[in-house]
Every structure is written in C-alpha cells, then in structure tokens.
C-alpha cells in the first residue's frame, strides 16, 4: 500500500498513521506531543498537514494512512498553520534559553527557527507560574516552560505503569502536578526528561552543570544489569555528567532506568574511591602491619610476575561478570599458559528486588552470559573453601566488589599472596600484595553479552593517562578540540588506569609469553574465532545496535 507525501511515493503498513509512514521514509513532520513509544494525544497541532479532498487540515499523528492518499506537508496552507501554532505556543513561553539546560537540543528552539515567523504580536505580559517545582528526587519542573504535550503523563501511565502525574486547571493556568501525596519517584522517572520536548523537566543531578555543545557524547552500554541498555554518555572535562538512553528496539527501546543513569557512574570521577596508581605491599614492615606503597607500572608488573611464577598451579583465577569479553578472555589465556587449564571463575550477583517486567533484570551484572560463553565457571562455596584448605595459596582477583562475597575477608585471610586488578578501593584491596588500577567501563573499548545473547559494544567516553585510541572511536567536544593545555576545561582528572586485557598482556610478557593481539579489536576477533566460532568478526560487524548470537 502506498501514499504520496510531498510528491514522494511512500509505502505504509496497515494501521500506520501518516507521521509513522513519513518517519520510516525519512520525511520529517514536526511534532511535540507524538512519540513512537507512547499513545497518541494529538494536542500540540504542529503536525497539521493537508490531505487532498479533505475539508480541513488534519493532524498527521492520528490520521491513518490510506491507499492513494495525497499529503502535503510544506504548502502555503500548512506553513501558515505551523506559524500560527508556534506563535500560540510561544505567547507565554519564557525567554529562558540563556539559562535553560535544554538549550542546544530543544525541539521548541529548533521549531521556532524552522517553522515560526520570528515575530510575536503578543504585547501583554506573559503568564507567570512556579519555576522550581521538585516533582521527585531526580526531576525538577518549570511550569512556565511546559507546553502541555502530556508526554510525561502518558509515559508514567503506559511505560512505567505508575500514574503519578496529571494536568490540573484549565486554559492558560493549566499545569502538571503529581497526584496528592505522591512523588515522581518510579524507577524510570528520569525518562520524562528526555521525552520532554522543551526545558520544562530537567535533571536535578545535571542541572546547570554544562552546555550541551561543550560536551562530548559517546555511545555505550549500561553495566547496571544483564539487560545491557544502550546509552549515550555525556562528558565534559573528562567527567561524566549524565547518562541518557539510546534507542535500540531489540534491547531497551527508548528507555533507561534511573539506577542505570545514576548508580553506574556514582564514583567514576571520585579520586578518593578510584585506585589512582599501582601499589605493592611493603614487605619490610612488621608482619601484621604491612602497608601498600604506590609504585610504577613496571615494578608492579614485575612483582605480579614473581608471584605468578612462584604459585602457578596454586593460583585461583577469578574473573568478573562486570568485565568485558576481552578482559576475561585475556585472563583465561593467561591461566591456561600457567596451569594448562582454562579454569577461571566469575561471581554472580542477583538481586530479585531489582528486576521488573519493563527493563531491569535481577542479574545485576552486564556480562554473565559472556562469561558462560567463554567457558568460565560460577565461583561456589566449595571453590572458596579450597582457599582455606590451601589447595589454592594465591589468588588473582579482577574487577570484583567486596560485597559480592559475604565473608570475603575470611576467605582471603589465609591466602599467602594475592594480585588484585580493581577500579575502586575496598576491604580486600588493602590486603593485595599487588594492586593494579583497572579502567572503568567508560574508559575502554570492549564488548558485553546481554541476557538475550546480544554482543554489544563499549566505547571510551573518558580518557586515562594511557588511552587506547582506535581510529574514529573517540568523540570529542568543542572544548576538547579547541581548548589549550592551560585552559581550565582541559585540566580534568585522568586516572592512571589500564584496560584489563592490557594489564594481563604486560604480565604475560613478563612471564615470557607473547600474546598476538595489539589492541582490543584484534583481541575481540581472536576470541570470536576461538570461543564463539565467528570467523573474521570485528567491532564493525557488532555495530551500534549489537549482534545477536545464535
């Protein structure tokens, strides 16, 4: 079935509206209230189009496409209607653009330029409303900026399944409120910020932090659970300022939970909690009062090599479901070279209270499925018991939080020596004979496999002192490109951390073992061939939407 839009023949499917058919064909029809993931409300009127033989203009968001229909979206009649709608919307809209967080990515700004006359005939004083309304712990509402599109109301009802917002009053006094006694605090509340087409709903965490044109935006994957939601990481001065959802219909559609936005980056820029330098245990101190001292990478790698050479078959290798395929595969290779066996374990993390029937999964790790595909085994009480029985006298511990083990201190109390590759300080990190700083997920190239077996790609959004750069992968902001070394916005903290695979490759080299890969993509191609039976597979084939394994 076909319709004609602005002289272009467009195919459509039964039940599609004009705006849906146009969107699929790459034809832009302006819209405020319509969103592909929400029901139709039809109240902004900016999507008015002319349909031949129809007595008046029709809204494209709710008018079903019909065979042979001829639609005009750019003729004089439609343009006049668009001008009138924009003039009406801007009558009471405040001139907050210089201080509004939405400036630079605001649909109302864009449409005022594209579909408005640029002149207002309104000489009266604008209507004033409350400017800083705390709708919930994460969302701030500016009533004057709201254009009453109802997207936020429909999202809470239809997607979050918690109707917490509603319209109150009529006419120019209409505004949005939470229901009496309720707060906008559902697990997906911050999605209303992105779907708001203006600057009425803003993040209380990002508020006034930066102009968007001074930030870089990098496609990534959320490590908050095994869903692996597609995200965009916003960075300024090498600091993560916000996380937003990236559309992927196979994984997370248009949405992202608040936990994924806030908790996964809580300590990313914290100098106190991040491990900032390689450290070794000072053996010259009195037993029981040993201290870790900071050192350089060469000495720390040398000490690691010495420990691995001493213990070999008595070393317990513990990888991580928080680590990428690349890091875990490199650890498996190292274990095999030393012991002749591919015995590497991972620690599961399941929280039944986190999971729901929208996006969030009870498995709180991003790569459990990847660990299984690599042949890693779940770390059990029996294996940990072998630390106490001295079958394993040493441990290699990578990217695991202390909280993953209930009695972590007990199990590691009698270990003669241990090597830890971590991003953050914890109870166990202070007991490491060698402590090596690990890059976090927003500083590396790599891949996760989600619970539905989609391989998905991580890209570095932040730089470290020693940054791996693959051609074309590193997004830079205006300030990154044109800032001088003495500018304050180029002085952001860069941590002395490395990707796990790179640390392991250096350790292997110290042991006289040469790994063939030189970067993460070469490593990825190797593991795909060896473990996943995918020949000549690389990051380009994973793409931005991921690759579904059979």
XYZ file of C-alpha atoms in Angstrom:
550
model
C 0.000 0.000 0.000
C 1.239 3.462 -0.877
C 0.556 7.122 -0.198
C 2.122 10.227 -1.703
C 3.796 12.720 0.659
C 5.103 15.935 -0.905
C 5.217 14.234 -4.286
C 7.153 11.224 -2.956
C 5.589 7.764 -3.113
C 5.766 6.168 0.339
C 4.886 2.589 1.276
C 2.968 2.040 4.501
C 1.614 -0.835 6.530
C -1.996 -1.331 7.528
C -2.773 0.669 10.680
C 0.094 3.148 10.332
C -0.527 6.853 10.704
C 0.765 9.465 8.254
C 3.536 10.551 10.627
C 4.714 6.941 11.095
C 4.828 6.313 7.344
C 6.663 9.608 6.812
C 9.201 8.850 9.558
C 10.044 5.479 8.034
C 10.563 7.168 4.664
C 12.837 9.817 6.194
C 10.330 12.650 5.781
C 10.265 14.972 8.786
C 6.875 16.159 10.000
C 7.214 18.458 13.053
C 5.723 17.146 16.286
C 5.774 17.861 20.016
C 3.248 15.552 21.658
C 3.694 12.488 19.422
C 6.259 9.886 20.470
C 6.627 6.484 18.774
C 6.675 4.712 22.139
C 3.550 6.363 23.568
C -0.151 6.555 22.769
C -1.481 9.369 20.577
C -2.823 12.506 22.252
C -2.984 14.908 19.293
C -2.933 18.109 21.305
C 0.064 20.130 20.054
C -1.250 20.570 16.451
C 2.171 21.327 14.955
C 1.900 18.193 12.784
C -1.045 19.564 10.754
C -0.895 18.505 7.093
C -3.122 18.966 4.064
C -4.789 15.869 2.614
C -6.307 16.204 -0.822
C -10.133 16.166 -0.791
C -10.210 16.664 2.993
C -12.208 19.766 4.041
C -9.576 20.991 6.521
C -6.038 20.359 7.711
C -5.547 17.075 9.584
C -3.049 16.088 12.296
C -0.566 13.584 10.924
C -0.035 11.837 14.266
C -3.542 10.362 14.493
C -4.743 10.252 10.876
C -4.404 6.746 9.449
C -2.672 6.416 6.099
C -4.952 5.132 3.343
C -4.234 3.787 -0.118
C -3.891 6.561 -2.686
C -3.875 9.372 -0.112
C -2.052 12.540 -1.260
C -0.466 14.524 1.589
C 1.171 17.955 1.550
C 3.378 18.974 4.462
C 5.047 22.087 3.027
C 2.496 24.076 1.016
C 1.360 27.594 1.928
C -1.700 26.498 3.878
C 0.326 24.110 6.056
C 3.116 26.640 6.619
C 0.610 29.246 7.820
C -0.873 26.721 10.254
C 2.600 25.848 11.562
C 3.390 29.551 12.032
C 0.137 30.033 13.950
C 0.763 27.031 16.225
C 4.289 28.210 17.019
C 3.078 31.745 17.716
C 0.464 30.372 20.096
C 2.964 28.125 21.912
C 5.451 30.976 22.327
C 2.946 33.523 23.680
C 3.567 32.593 27.315
C 6.824 30.715 26.923
C 9.612 32.461 28.904
C 12.830 33.532 27.255
C 14.883 31.198 29.447
C 17.131 29.857 26.684
C 20.286 31.512 28.111
C 19.876 29.592 31.381
C 17.915 26.512 30.269
C 19.562 23.083 30.380
C 17.663 22.071 27.242
C 19.225 24.848 25.133
C 21.059 23.394 22.162
C 18.886 20.259 21.989
C 15.434 21.837 22.407
C 12.703 20.964 19.943
C 10.932 24.264 20.635
C 14.119 26.191 19.807
C 14.573 24.251 16.589
C 10.967 24.644 15.514
C 10.892 28.354 16.425
C 13.711 28.784 13.928
C 12.300 26.459 11.275
C 8.517 26.858 11.491
C 7.936 30.259 13.114
C 7.840 33.770 11.621
C 10.196 35.117 14.284
C 7.769 37.893 15.195
C 5.249 37.919 18.049
C 2.079 40.033 18.040
C 1.558 39.465 21.755
C 2.030 42.746 23.667
C 0.628 41.672 27.033
C 2.660 40.435 29.984
C 3.416 36.720 29.857
C 1.632 34.398 32.261
C 3.810 33.576 35.273
C 3.900 30.213 37.074
C 6.150 28.383 39.537
C 9.716 27.999 38.273
C 11.339 25.356 40.507
C 8.952 22.558 41.395
C 10.558 19.382 42.780
C 8.393 16.673 41.265
C 10.580 13.932 42.726
C 14.115 13.142 43.890
C 15.517 13.311 40.362
C 13.267 15.660 38.346
C 12.755 19.429 38.543
C 9.735 21.063 36.849
C 9.481 24.588 35.438
C 5.760 25.299 34.940
C 6.298 28.326 32.685
C 8.206 26.328 30.089
C 5.665 23.495 29.825
C 3.692 23.322 26.535
C 1.232 20.709 27.881
C 2.174 17.984 25.410
C 1.319 15.293 28.035
C 4.274 13.060 27.100
C 5.390 12.767 30.736
C 1.870 11.876 31.897
C 1.476 9.187 29.253
C 4.944 7.767 29.954
C 4.194 7.264 33.653
C 0.870 5.596 32.889
C 1.840 3.462 29.902
C 5.527 2.584 30.306
C 6.443 3.000 33.980
C 2.989 1.649 34.953
C 2.763 4.225 37.763
C 0.352 7.112 37.015
C 1.999 9.780 39.147
C 1.400 12.907 37.015
C -1.730 14.690 35.773
C -2.959 18.000 34.346
C -4.667 20.436 36.709
C -6.607 23.651 35.942
C -7.704 24.885 32.517
C -6.688 27.346 29.812
C -3.588 29.449 30.463
C -3.485 28.221 34.067
C -3.085 24.555 33.115
C -0.027 22.825 34.582
C 1.234 19.418 35.665
C 1.247 18.091 39.208
C 1.847 14.827 40.968
C -1.228 13.167 42.405
C -1.904 14.197 46.039
C 0.503 12.508 48.394
C 2.627 11.128 45.537
C 6.078 11.948 44.226
C 7.564 11.291 40.795
C 9.812 8.553 42.130
C 9.169 5.488 39.968
C 12.284 3.545 38.826
C 12.040 5.096 35.342
C 11.157 8.682 36.312
C 14.101 10.350 34.552
C 12.898 9.247 31.119
C 10.438 12.146 31.244
C 13.453 14.476 30.975
C 14.444 13.193 27.517
C 10.927 12.905 26.134
C 10.021 16.423 27.270
C 10.342 18.418 24.014
C 11.193 21.633 25.883
C 13.135 22.511 29.052
C 10.220 22.070 31.458
C 11.533 18.848 33.018
C 15.217 18.819 33.916
C 17.558 16.557 35.846
C 18.315 17.651 39.391
C 21.724 15.957 39.027
C 22.717 17.604 35.712
C 21.058 20.973 36.350
C 23.331 23.897 35.341
C 26.379 21.612 35.038
C 27.200 22.298 31.388
C 26.039 23.479 27.990
C 25.491 20.508 25.726
C 27.667 21.975 22.976
C 30.601 21.899 25.391
C 30.202 18.147 25.946
C 31.165 15.018 24.048
C 28.592 12.249 23.599
C 29.675 8.625 23.248
C 27.561 5.549 22.514
C 27.938 2.940 25.231
C 26.203 0.160 27.191
C 24.785 0.352 30.711
C 26.564 -2.082 33.105
C 23.765 -1.923 35.696
C 22.163 -5.291 34.863
C 22.112 -8.046 32.271
C 19.711 -6.109 30.016
C 22.603 -4.038 28.680
C 20.577 -0.947 27.796
C 22.060 1.196 25.032
C 23.217 4.551 26.379
C 24.849 7.855 25.498
C 27.498 9.104 27.918
C 27.808 12.886 28.199
C 31.263 14.104 29.270
C 32.843 17.484 29.914
C 36.420 17.997 31.092
C 36.852 14.217 31.324
C 33.990 13.951 33.838
C 30.744 12.066 33.230
C 27.886 14.496 33.735
C 24.938 12.427 32.546
C 23.792 9.157 31.012
C 20.887 9.050 28.543
C 19.140 6.166 26.763
C 19.951 5.371 23.147
C 17.224 3.825 21.042
C 17.564 0.107 20.341
C 14.272 -1.652 19.667
C 15.791 -5.084 20.320
C 17.136 -4.242 23.767
C 15.708 -1.233 25.617
C 13.523 0.532 23.012
C 13.797 4.240 24.016
C 14.154 3.905 27.799
C 16.652 3.613 30.656
C 16.062 3.136 34.381
C 17.192 5.671 36.989
C 19.524 3.108 38.595
C 21.433 2.767 35.325
C 21.735 6.543 34.969
C 22.906 7.339 38.471
C 24.422 4.340 40.273
C 26.689 3.055 37.490
C 28.706 6.309 37.429
C 28.416 7.401 41.057
C 32.151 7.014 41.801
C 33.560 7.271 38.280
C 35.238 10.622 38.952
C 35.917 10.155 42.679
C 39.651 10.432 43.393
C 39.148 9.046 46.902
C 37.421 5.843 45.781
C 39.204 5.218 42.473
C 42.549 3.429 42.587
C 44.911 6.012 41.139
C 48.229 4.186 40.999
C 49.742 0.686 41.038
C 50.672 -0.377 44.578
C 52.663 -3.166 46.191
C 52.790 -4.479 49.740
C 55.816 -3.201 51.618
C 57.417 -6.421 52.866
C 59.892 -4.586 55.042
C 57.214 -3.736 57.609
C 56.419 -5.811 60.666
C 54.152 -8.774 59.906
C 50.544 -7.806 60.529
C 51.278 -4.122 59.936
C 52.194 -4.250 56.263
C 51.437 -1.184 54.193
C 50.822 -0.719 50.498
C 53.082 1.741 48.798
C 52.463 3.332 45.431
C 54.841 2.419 42.663
C 55.120 2.499 38.877
C 53.649 0.005 36.448
C 56.938 -1.753 35.695
C 57.659 -2.609 39.327
C 54.072 -3.662 39.989
C 54.031 -5.921 36.903
C 57.411 -7.335 37.979
C 56.037 -8.248 41.411
C 52.970 -9.811 39.782
C 55.189 -11.933 37.548
C 57.191 -13.061 40.588
C 54.025 -14.157 42.452
C 52.590 -15.975 39.431
C 55.891 -17.764 38.819
C 56.010 -18.915 42.445
C 52.485 -20.312 42.661
C 51.290 -21.287 39.146
C 49.075 -24.363 39.855
C 48.246 -22.990 43.298
C 46.760 -19.773 41.881
C 42.955 -19.241 41.854
C 41.899 -17.046 38.908
C 38.714 -15.044 39.465
C 37.447 -13.015 36.527
C 34.301 -10.923 36.545
C 30.832 -10.686 35.046
C 31.416 -6.909 35.211
C 34.429 -7.223 32.901
C 34.304 -7.292 29.118
C 34.676 -10.352 26.937
C 38.149 -9.077 26.060
C 39.398 -8.816 29.654
C 38.023 -12.195 30.703
C 39.365 -13.920 27.599
C 42.851 -12.495 28.244
C 42.701 -13.842 31.813
C 41.637 -17.273 30.531
C 44.622 -17.300 28.147
C 46.973 -16.378 30.986
C 45.544 -19.084 33.248
C 45.919 -21.697 30.510
C 49.534 -20.723 29.827
C 50.395 -21.038 33.529
C 48.345 -24.052 34.602
C 47.468 -25.820 31.358
C 43.772 -25.421 32.281
C 41.167 -22.791 31.443
C 39.848 -22.650 34.986
C 38.673 -19.094 35.564
C 35.688 -18.273 37.763
C 33.166 -15.449 37.979
C 30.953 -14.326 40.864
C 27.224 -13.969 40.150
C 25.249 -11.066 41.583
C 21.484 -11.473 41.729
C 19.011 -9.128 43.419
C 15.401 -10.221 42.969
C 14.157 -6.832 44.203
C 15.781 -5.055 41.244
C 14.115 -6.990 38.431
C 10.805 -5.967 36.854
C 8.790 -6.645 33.709
C 9.871 -3.432 31.965
C 13.672 -3.387 31.584
C 15.510 -4.175 34.804
C 16.819 -7.699 35.350
C 17.589 -9.416 38.659
C 21.051 -10.338 37.359
C 22.916 -7.129 38.210
C 25.968 -7.865 36.042
C 26.285 -6.871 32.376
C 28.265 -9.868 31.139
C 27.200 -13.082 32.912
C 26.172 -14.543 29.547
C 29.575 -13.585 28.133
C 31.346 -15.383 30.981
C 29.347 -18.540 30.251
C 30.130 -18.327 26.533
C 33.842 -18.139 27.354
C 33.560 -21.297 29.460
C 34.022 -19.606 32.836
C 32.503 -21.276 35.891
C 30.489 -19.812 38.729
C 32.531 -19.351 41.906
C 30.983 -21.612 44.559
C 31.448 -22.083 48.300
C 33.341 -25.297 47.561
C 35.921 -23.491 45.428
C 36.305 -20.749 48.028
C 36.754 -23.454 50.650
C 39.819 -24.591 48.742
C 41.441 -21.276 49.632
C 41.122 -22.253 53.295
C 42.299 -25.809 52.696
C 45.393 -24.407 50.948
C 44.754 -26.105 47.618
C 44.964 -22.547 46.334
C 47.595 -20.499 48.116
C 47.270 -17.412 45.975
C 44.530 -15.599 44.053
C 44.220 -13.374 41.006
C 41.156 -11.183 41.632
C 39.861 -8.992 38.764
C 37.116 -6.345 38.820
C 35.052 -7.701 41.699
C 33.469 -5.732 44.503
C 33.935 -6.917 48.111
C 30.162 -7.059 48.524
C 29.946 -9.944 46.044
C 31.283 -12.272 48.758
C 29.615 -12.276 52.154
C 32.703 -13.351 54.078
C 35.368 -12.091 51.719
C 37.844 -11.283 54.498
C 37.534 -14.767 55.943
C 38.280 -16.496 52.669
C 41.285 -14.318 51.873
C 42.706 -14.175 55.394
C 44.955 -17.193 54.947
C 45.936 -16.611 51.307
C 49.702 -16.291 51.136
C 49.634 -13.679 48.399
C 47.094 -12.170 46.029
C 47.014 -9.976 42.970
C 44.097 -7.604 42.544
C 43.119 -5.733 39.382
C 40.472 -3.263 40.509
C 38.967 0.159 39.793
C 37.823 1.053 43.316
C 39.194 0.694 46.823
C 37.525 -1.817 49.130
C 38.157 -4.049 52.124
C 40.076 -6.616 50.106
C 42.097 -4.129 48.063
C 44.042 -3.105 51.171
C 45.199 -6.740 51.530
C 46.568 -7.063 47.988
C 50.246 -7.897 47.543
C 49.956 -6.193 44.180
C 47.148 -3.747 43.366
C 46.756 -2.752 39.722
C 44.343 0.077 38.725
C 41.741 -1.051 36.201
C 39.975 1.267 33.746
C 36.208 1.506 34.244
C 33.702 0.697 31.508
C 33.519 4.305 30.265
C 37.290 4.388 29.610
C 37.675 1.328 27.392
C 36.850 -0.389 24.139
C 35.165 -3.727 24.700
C 32.040 -5.845 24.498
C 29.352 -7.274 26.779
C 26.852 -10.035 26.008
C 23.393 -9.424 27.437
C 20.885 -11.998 28.702
C 19.396 -12.390 25.214
C 22.857 -13.044 23.739
C 23.315 -9.696 22.014
C 27.008 -8.775 21.747
C 27.141 -5.039 22.368
C 29.974 -2.556 22.093
C 31.559 -0.221 24.657
C 33.499 2.836 23.538
C 35.730 5.099 25.644
C 33.988 8.294 26.723
C 36.723 9.353 29.161
C 40.473 9.355 28.709
C 43.066 7.837 31.003
C 46.764 8.727 31.207
C 47.484 5.868 28.820
C 44.495 5.809 26.468
C 43.933 3.226 23.771
C 42.562 5.028 20.728
C 41.045 3.108 17.844
C 40.653 5.195 14.695
C 37.459 7.258 14.708
C 36.217 5.907 18.042
C 36.921 8.762 20.416
C 34.271 11.504 20.428
C 35.481 14.975 21.322
C 33.614 18.090 22.398
C 34.197 21.617 21.157
C 36.293 22.268 24.257
C 38.367 19.117 23.671
C 39.125 20.143 20.099
C 39.945 23.796 20.658
C 40.995 24.039 24.311
C 44.614 24.969 25.020
C 46.645 22.998 27.596
C 46.393 25.895 30.072
C 42.584 26.203 29.819
C 40.698 25.162 32.956
C 38.349 22.924 30.988
C 41.247 20.745 29.804
C 42.501 20.025 33.316
C 40.085 17.194 34.154
C 41.385 14.233 36.131
C 42.905 11.428 34.091
C 43.388 8.250 36.090
C 46.498 6.105 35.805
C 44.462 3.027 34.899
C 44.598 0.467 32.080
C 42.159 -1.966 30.463
C 42.283 -5.467 31.972
C 43.480 -7.141 28.787
C 46.378 -4.695 28.521
C 47.473 -5.360 32.091
C 47.298 -9.114 31.511
C 49.256 -8.844 28.253
C 52.043 -6.999 30.107
C 52.057 -9.689 32.818
C 52.231 -12.431 30.198
C 55.149 -10.687 28.513
C 56.981 -10.598 31.852
C 56.461 -14.365 32.050
C 57.939 -14.803 28.572
C 54.543 -15.381 26.947
C 53.712 -13.388 23.818
C 50.057 -12.713 23.077
C 49.483 -11.896 19.411
C 46.901 -9.122 19.813
C 47.974 -5.470 19.998
C 44.624 -3.793 20.662
C 41.146 -4.659 21.886
C 39.713 -5.201 18.404
C 42.392 -7.753 17.480
C 41.715 -9.490 20.790
C 37.968 -9.452 20.104
C 38.448 -11.021 16.688
C 40.626 -13.754 18.235
C 38.151 -14.639 20.977
C 35.261 -14.678 18.487
C 37.161 -17.216 16.404
C 38.308 -19.343 19.346
C 35.225 -19.234 21.585
C 32.229 -18.145 19.525
C 33.034 -19.769 16.167
C 32.788 -16.449 14.352
C 35.422 -16.042 11.632
C 36.738 -12.577 10.657
C 34.430 -10.908 13.151
C 35.222 -7.378 14.381
C 33.730 -4.311 16.046
C 32.279 -3.005 12.776
C 30.109 -6.119 12.490
C 28.843 -5.610 16.048
C 27.745 -2.135 15.010
C 25.785 0.336 17.110
C 22.763 -1.955 17.549
C 24.637 -5.118 18.623
C 24.849 -8.589 17.098
C 22.540 -11.436 18.095
C 24.367 -14.722 18.688
C 22.581 -17.900 17.656
